[in-house]
Amino acid sequence: MRLRFAGLVLAVGAVLVVSPGMRAQTAPPSGAASAKGVPRTPDGKPDLSGIWYARGRPGDLGYRRFMADDPPLQPEALKLFQYNREGVTDPSESGLDERDPSNFCYPVGATRIYTIPRPVEIRQLPGLTLLLSEWDHTVRRIYTDGREHPDGFPLVWEGHSIGKWDGDTFVVDTTSLRPETWVDAIGTPHSDALHIVERFRRVDRDTLEIDVLFEDPKAYTKPWGGKKVFEWKPDWEILGHANCEDHLQMGKPRASSPY
Amino acid sequence: MRERFYGLIVATGAWLALLPAIAAQTARPQVIPNLSGVWDNTHIDVRKGGPSEGPPGGFFGPGDIPLFGFTKEEPAMWPAAAEKYKRARTGVVRGPWDRGIGELDPANSCFPHGAIRLYTIPRPWELRQLPEMALFLYEADHWVRRAYLDGRGHPEGYPITWMGHSIGKYTGDTLVVDTVGMSEKTWLDTMGHPHSDALHVVERFRRLDRDTLQIDLTFDDPQTYTKPWIGKKIFKLAPRGFDILEEVLCEEWLEMGKKR
C-alpha cells in the first residue's frame, strides 16, 4: 500500500507535466504513440487504457467460450457442465438460463465478461490497473505495486488480482474466486481453487488480445484456456447497468440495515 | 517511512510549482488540484476505539455533519415530498439523526443507493483523476461513476440511470461536477430525503489540507423542494493499507432459482 500510494503521488505529478503538452497538440490522452501505433504510458509501458469490445458476434463458435473444444473437466465438474448445458447441442450456444447463476442475480465473476457482448474499460494507473465492465458495473482491481496475494484473503466474486509486465505483455494473476460463478458463457464451472493467468497484449492501436489460462486441480484435469480478441472503441461510453435491475421491487425487503 | 511519504508530497508540490514554467509556451496552463485518494470516515472511529452509539463513527462526521445526511437544516419540501419524508422518518428508533426506516429504504430491497446517497453511508470511496475524466469508485456495491472532463455537455435524451450523467471541470483548486438524470427510485441520503428524476446536483470538491476533502453540494429539484438547498460532506484521507474491498448489495440473499 505504501508503494501504491507513492506511485499514485508520482503519477499525478507525471499527469500534470504531460497534460499541457497533450492539450497543445490535441493528441489522444493516452500519451505518445509507438511505431506500431500503440500508445505508451509515461513509464514506457504499452497503455491498455480504453474501452474494448469482443470481436465477432455471439453466434460465432469462439464468442461465448475460450476454446473450440470443451474444457478438460474432472468428473464432478463434467457432470455440472453437462447439467448446465442439458439439451444444448450447438457448441456456440450459452448454458441454460435456468441453470445460470447470473440469471439469478449472482455477480458474473472475473472472466465471463470476456464472453458476452458488453464492453470492458481498462484504466491503467500507477500501482493499480482497473478493469471496469459494463455488465453489472463490475470492478476488478489489479494491483501493480509489487504486492503478492495476501494470506487468508477471503473468496470474492472478482478474486484478488496482481499484475506484472513481461516485456510488452501485462500478466495478471488471480486467486480467491468464489466458486458459484461460471468462467464463461457456456457454463464451465470452477472451484475455489481456481487460479487464472491472463496475458494482455495491445497488438496494435485498435486491437487487444487477452490470453486466459485456467488452472483448477479440483475442477480441471489440466490447465486450459484460450485467446480473446477485443476492438478499441474510442467513441463509446460505458453505460450504467445493474444485474437483475428489472426485478427490483419495493416491499420485498432483502436486507437488514447494516449500519 | 513517514518522512519518505512527506517527501513525496513535497515533490508533488514541486511539480505543481514547476508546472507554469513547463507549460509557459502553452496558453493558460491549468494547475489541476490533486484530489485523488481513498476517502473515508469510518477509520476515524476505528482509531478512537471503543463502541460508538449507532453507526460506525457515530451519527456525526467531521464538520459536525450528520453521517446519514448533508445538513442539519431541513430543506423545504412540497407537500407530497414532505409526506413521503415523514413516512420514512416515522418509527426511527435511534434519535433524530438516525437513518430512515428500513421498510421504506430502497437499498433494503436491493435498489442501488444512487450517486449522491453513497456519501451518506459508512463506506469508503475512491477518487481517481484522469486527464479526461474523474473516476469515482465506491466500495458500497462496487459502484462506478464517471465525470467527464473533456468539455462535453449532458447528452440530449440520455437515459435515467442510478448514477446519472456527470460532467466536470476544474475551477482553481476545485473540481466542479454537474450531474443530472438520476433515478428517483433512490433516496437522496440515508435519512430518507426523496428526490425526483429532475434532480440536478452540483458538487464542488476541494482539498482543505492533505488529509481532508470537502464536498459542497447544491441540490436543485423543483419537483421535490421549494428552492435549491445546500449540503456539505467532509471526508478524511484513509490511511495507507486501507484498500477498497469488494461489496455486493444483497449477496446474502442470492439463491439459485430465485430472481430478486
Short mmCIF file of C-alpha atoms in Angstrom, two decimals, chain A residues 54-237:
data_model
loop_
_atom_site.label_atom_id
_atom_site.label_comp_id
_atom_site.label_asym_id
_atom_site.label_seq_id
_atom_site.Cartn_x
_atom_site.Cartn_y
_atom_site.Cartn_z
CA ALA A 54 -15.02 -8.52 -28.01
CA ARG A 55 -14.52 -9.10 -31.73
CA GLY A 56 -17.09 -11.22 -33.54
CA ARG A 57 -20.72 -11.97 -32.78
CA PRO A 58 -22.41 -14.09 -30.13
CA GLY A 59 -23.27 -16.73 -32.76
CA ASP A 60 -19.61 -17.35 -33.59
CA LEU A 61 -18.18 -20.56 -32.16
CA GLY A 62 -15.45 -18.77 -30.24
CA TYR A 63 -17.56 -15.95 -28.82
CA ARG A 64 -19.10 -17.45 -25.70
CA ARG A 65 -16.24 -19.84 -24.95
CA PHE A 66 -12.47 -19.65 -24.61
CA MET A 67 -11.68 -22.59 -26.90
CA ALA A 68 -13.50 -24.60 -29.55
CA ASP A 69 -13.23 -27.91 -27.63
CA ASP A 70 -15.00 -28.41 -24.34
CA PRO A 71 -12.73 -27.77 -21.35
CA PRO A 72 -10.88 -30.73 -19.75
CA LEU A 73 -13.08 -31.33 -16.72
CA GLN A 74 -12.79 -33.61 -13.68
CA PRO A 75 -15.77 -35.98 -13.36
CA GLU A 76 -17.74 -33.84 -10.89
CA ALA A 77 -17.20 -30.67 -12.89
CA LEU A 78 -18.08 -32.51 -16.09
CA LYS A 79 -21.40 -33.59 -14.58
CA LEU A 80 -22.14 -29.99 -13.64
CA PHE A 81 -21.10 -28.74 -17.09
CA GLN A 82 -23.40 -31.27 -18.77
CA TYR A 83 -26.21 -30.28 -16.40
CA ASN A 84 -25.66 -26.60 -17.26
CA ARG A 85 -25.89 -27.48 -20.98
CA GLU A 86 -28.55 -30.17 -20.81
CA GLY A 87 -30.18 -30.46 -24.25
CA VAL A 88 -27.90 -27.83 -25.80
CA THR A 89 -26.33 -29.29 -28.96
CA ASP A 90 -24.85 -26.16 -30.56
CA PRO A 91 -21.36 -25.62 -29.07
CA SER A 92 -21.60 -21.88 -29.73
CA GLU A 93 -24.71 -21.61 -27.51
CA SER A 94 -24.79 -20.38 -23.92
CA GLY A 95 -25.54 -22.60 -20.97
CA LEU A 96 -29.18 -22.87 -19.93
CA ASP A 97 -30.75 -19.76 -18.41
CA GLU A 98 -32.41 -21.77 -15.66
CA ARG A 99 -29.02 -23.17 -14.54
CA ASP A 100 -27.19 -19.85 -14.95
CA PRO A 101 -26.11 -18.15 -11.70
CA SER A 102 -26.07 -14.70 -13.31
CA ASN A 103 -29.70 -15.23 -14.28
CA PHE A 104 -30.43 -15.36 -10.55
CA CYS A 105 -28.55 -12.15 -9.84
CA TYR A 106 -25.19 -13.68 -8.94
CA PRO A 107 -22.24 -11.48 -9.85
CA VAL A 108 -20.74 -12.52 -13.15
CA GLY A 109 -17.18 -13.16 -11.89
CA ALA A 110 -13.81 -12.22 -13.33
CA THR A 111 -13.58 -13.77 -16.81
CA ARG A 112 -17.10 -14.40 -18.05
CA ILE A 113 -17.31 -10.74 -19.09
CA TYR A 114 -14.94 -11.61 -21.97
CA THR A 115 -17.58 -13.93 -23.46
CA ILE A 116 -20.59 -11.60 -23.51
CA PRO A 117 -21.45 -8.70 -25.83
CA ARG A 118 -20.75 -5.88 -23.37
CA PRO A 119 -17.75 -3.54 -23.36
CA VAL A 120 -14.93 -3.53 -20.83
CA GLU A 121 -12.94 -0.47 -19.88
CA ILE A 122 -9.30 -0.71 -18.83
CA ARG A 123 -7.69 2.12 -16.88
CA GLN A 124 -4.02 1.77 -16.24
CA LEU A 125 -2.96 3.82 -13.24
CA PRO A 126 0.35 3.75 -11.45
CA GLY A 127 0.23 0.91 -8.95
CA LEU A 128 -3.24 -0.15 -9.98
CA THR A 129 -4.95 -1.20 -13.18
CA LEU A 130 -8.74 -1.08 -13.20
CA LEU A 131 -10.83 -3.41 -15.30
CA LEU A 132 -14.35 -1.99 -15.39
CA SER A 133 -17.06 -4.00 -17.10
CA GLU A 134 -20.32 -2.51 -18.24
CA TRP A 135 -22.16 -5.66 -17.17
CA ASP A 136 -23.24 -5.13 -13.55
CA HIS A 137 -20.63 -2.34 -13.21
CA THR A 138 -18.04 -4.86 -12.06
CA VAL A 139 -14.68 -3.57 -10.88
CA ARG A 140 -11.51 -5.63 -10.89
CA ARG A 141 -8.64 -4.00 -9.07
CA ILE A 142 -5.37 -5.38 -10.41
CA TYR A 143 -2.59 -4.29 -8.08
CA THR A 144 0.70 -3.49 -9.77
CA ASP A 145 2.52 -2.10 -6.73
CA GLY A 146 4.55 -5.25 -6.13
CA ARG A 147 2.27 -6.80 -3.53
CA GLU A 148 1.54 -10.53 -3.60
CA HIS A 149 -1.75 -12.30 -2.92
CA PRO A 150 -2.30 -11.82 0.82
CA ASP A 151 -2.56 -14.87 3.06
CA GLY A 152 -6.11 -15.59 4.10
CA PHE A 153 -7.75 -13.23 1.62
CA PRO A 154 -11.46 -14.12 1.54
CA LEU A 155 -13.14 -15.61 -1.51
CA VAL A 156 -14.72 -12.78 -3.50
CA TRP A 157 -16.58 -12.57 -6.80
CA GLU A 158 -13.81 -10.80 -8.71
CA GLY A 159 -10.94 -12.53 -6.89
CA HIS A 160 -7.63 -10.97 -5.82
CA SER A 161 -5.51 -9.86 -8.78
CA ILE A 162 -1.90 -8.77 -9.11
CA GLY A 163 -0.26 -7.67 -12.35
CA LYS A 164 3.30 -7.55 -13.68
CA TRP A 165 4.83 -6.61 -17.02
CA ASP A 166 6.63 -9.23 -19.07
CA GLY A 167 8.08 -7.04 -21.82
CA ASP A 168 5.07 -5.50 -23.52
CA THR A 169 2.67 -8.09 -22.08
CA PHE A 170 0.68 -7.34 -18.95
CA VAL A 171 0.40 -10.57 -16.93
CA VAL A 172 -2.38 -10.76 -14.36
CA ASP A 173 -2.57 -13.47 -11.71
CA THR A 174 -5.88 -14.02 -9.93
CA THR A 175 -6.91 -16.23 -6.99
CA SER A 176 -9.54 -16.23 -4.20
CA LEU A 177 -12.53 -16.54 -6.50
CA ARG A 178 -15.93 -17.60 -5.23
CA PRO A 179 -16.92 -20.94 -6.81
CA GLU A 180 -20.57 -20.14 -7.59
CA THR A 181 -19.88 -18.47 -10.96
CA TRP A 182 -19.26 -19.73 -14.49
CA VAL A 183 -15.90 -18.80 -16.03
CA ASP A 184 -17.54 -18.34 -19.45
CA ALA A 185 -20.99 -18.05 -21.00
CA ILE A 186 -21.21 -21.74 -21.95
CA GLY A 187 -21.49 -22.89 -18.36
CA THR A 188 -17.99 -24.03 -17.37
CA PRO A 189 -17.88 -24.41 -13.58
CA HIS A 190 -14.87 -23.97 -11.33
CA SER A 191 -13.91 -24.49 -7.70
CA ASP A 192 -12.46 -22.21 -5.04
CA ALA A 193 -9.02 -23.48 -6.12
CA LEU A 194 -9.26 -21.64 -9.44
CA HIS A 195 -6.12 -19.76 -10.44
CA ILE A 196 -6.30 -17.56 -13.53
CA VAL A 197 -3.39 -16.16 -15.51
CA GLU A 198 -4.29 -13.54 -18.10
CA ARG A 199 -1.82 -12.09 -20.60
CA PHE A 200 -2.92 -8.74 -22.05
CA ARG A 201 -1.23 -7.50 -25.21
CA ARG A 202 -2.20 -4.48 -27.28
CA VAL A 203 -1.01 -5.75 -30.65
CA ASP A 204 -1.85 -2.52 -32.45
CA ARG A 205 -3.72 0.65 -31.62
CA ASP A 206 -7.12 -0.91 -32.23
CA THR A 207 -6.58 -4.47 -31.04
CA LEU A 208 -6.19 -6.02 -27.62
CA GLU A 209 -5.55 -9.73 -27.13
CA ILE A 210 -6.12 -11.47 -23.83
CA ASP A 211 -4.76 -14.99 -23.40
CA VAL A 212 -6.56 -16.60 -20.50
CA LEU A 213 -5.30 -19.71 -18.71
CA PHE A 214 -7.43 -21.50 -16.13
CA GLU A 215 -5.81 -23.78 -13.56
CA ASP A 216 -8.02 -25.59 -11.09
CA PRO A 217 -6.92 -29.05 -9.99
CA LYS A 218 -10.26 -29.63 -8.24
CA ALA A 219 -12.30 -28.96 -11.41
CA TYR A 220 -9.98 -29.43 -14.41
CA THR A 221 -7.74 -32.34 -15.47
CA LYS A 222 -5.17 -29.91 -16.85
CA PRO A 223 -4.77 -26.15 -17.38
CA TRP A 224 -6.77 -24.82 -20.33
CA GLY A 225 -7.85 -21.57 -21.87
CA GLY A 226 -7.77 -19.50 -25.00
CA LYS A 227 -7.33 -16.16 -26.64
CA LYS A 228 -9.96 -13.44 -26.82
CA VAL A 229 -9.59 -10.52 -29.22
CA PHE A 230 -11.04 -7.07 -28.50
CA GLU A 231 -11.52 -3.96 -30.59
CA TRP A 232 -10.86 -0.45 -29.34
CA LYS A 233 -14.00 1.67 -29.14
CA PRO A 234 -12.73 5.21 -28.55
CA ASP A 235 -16.14 6.82 -29.06
CA TRP A 236 -18.08 4.57 -26.71
CA GLU A 237 -19.23 5.32 -23.20
#
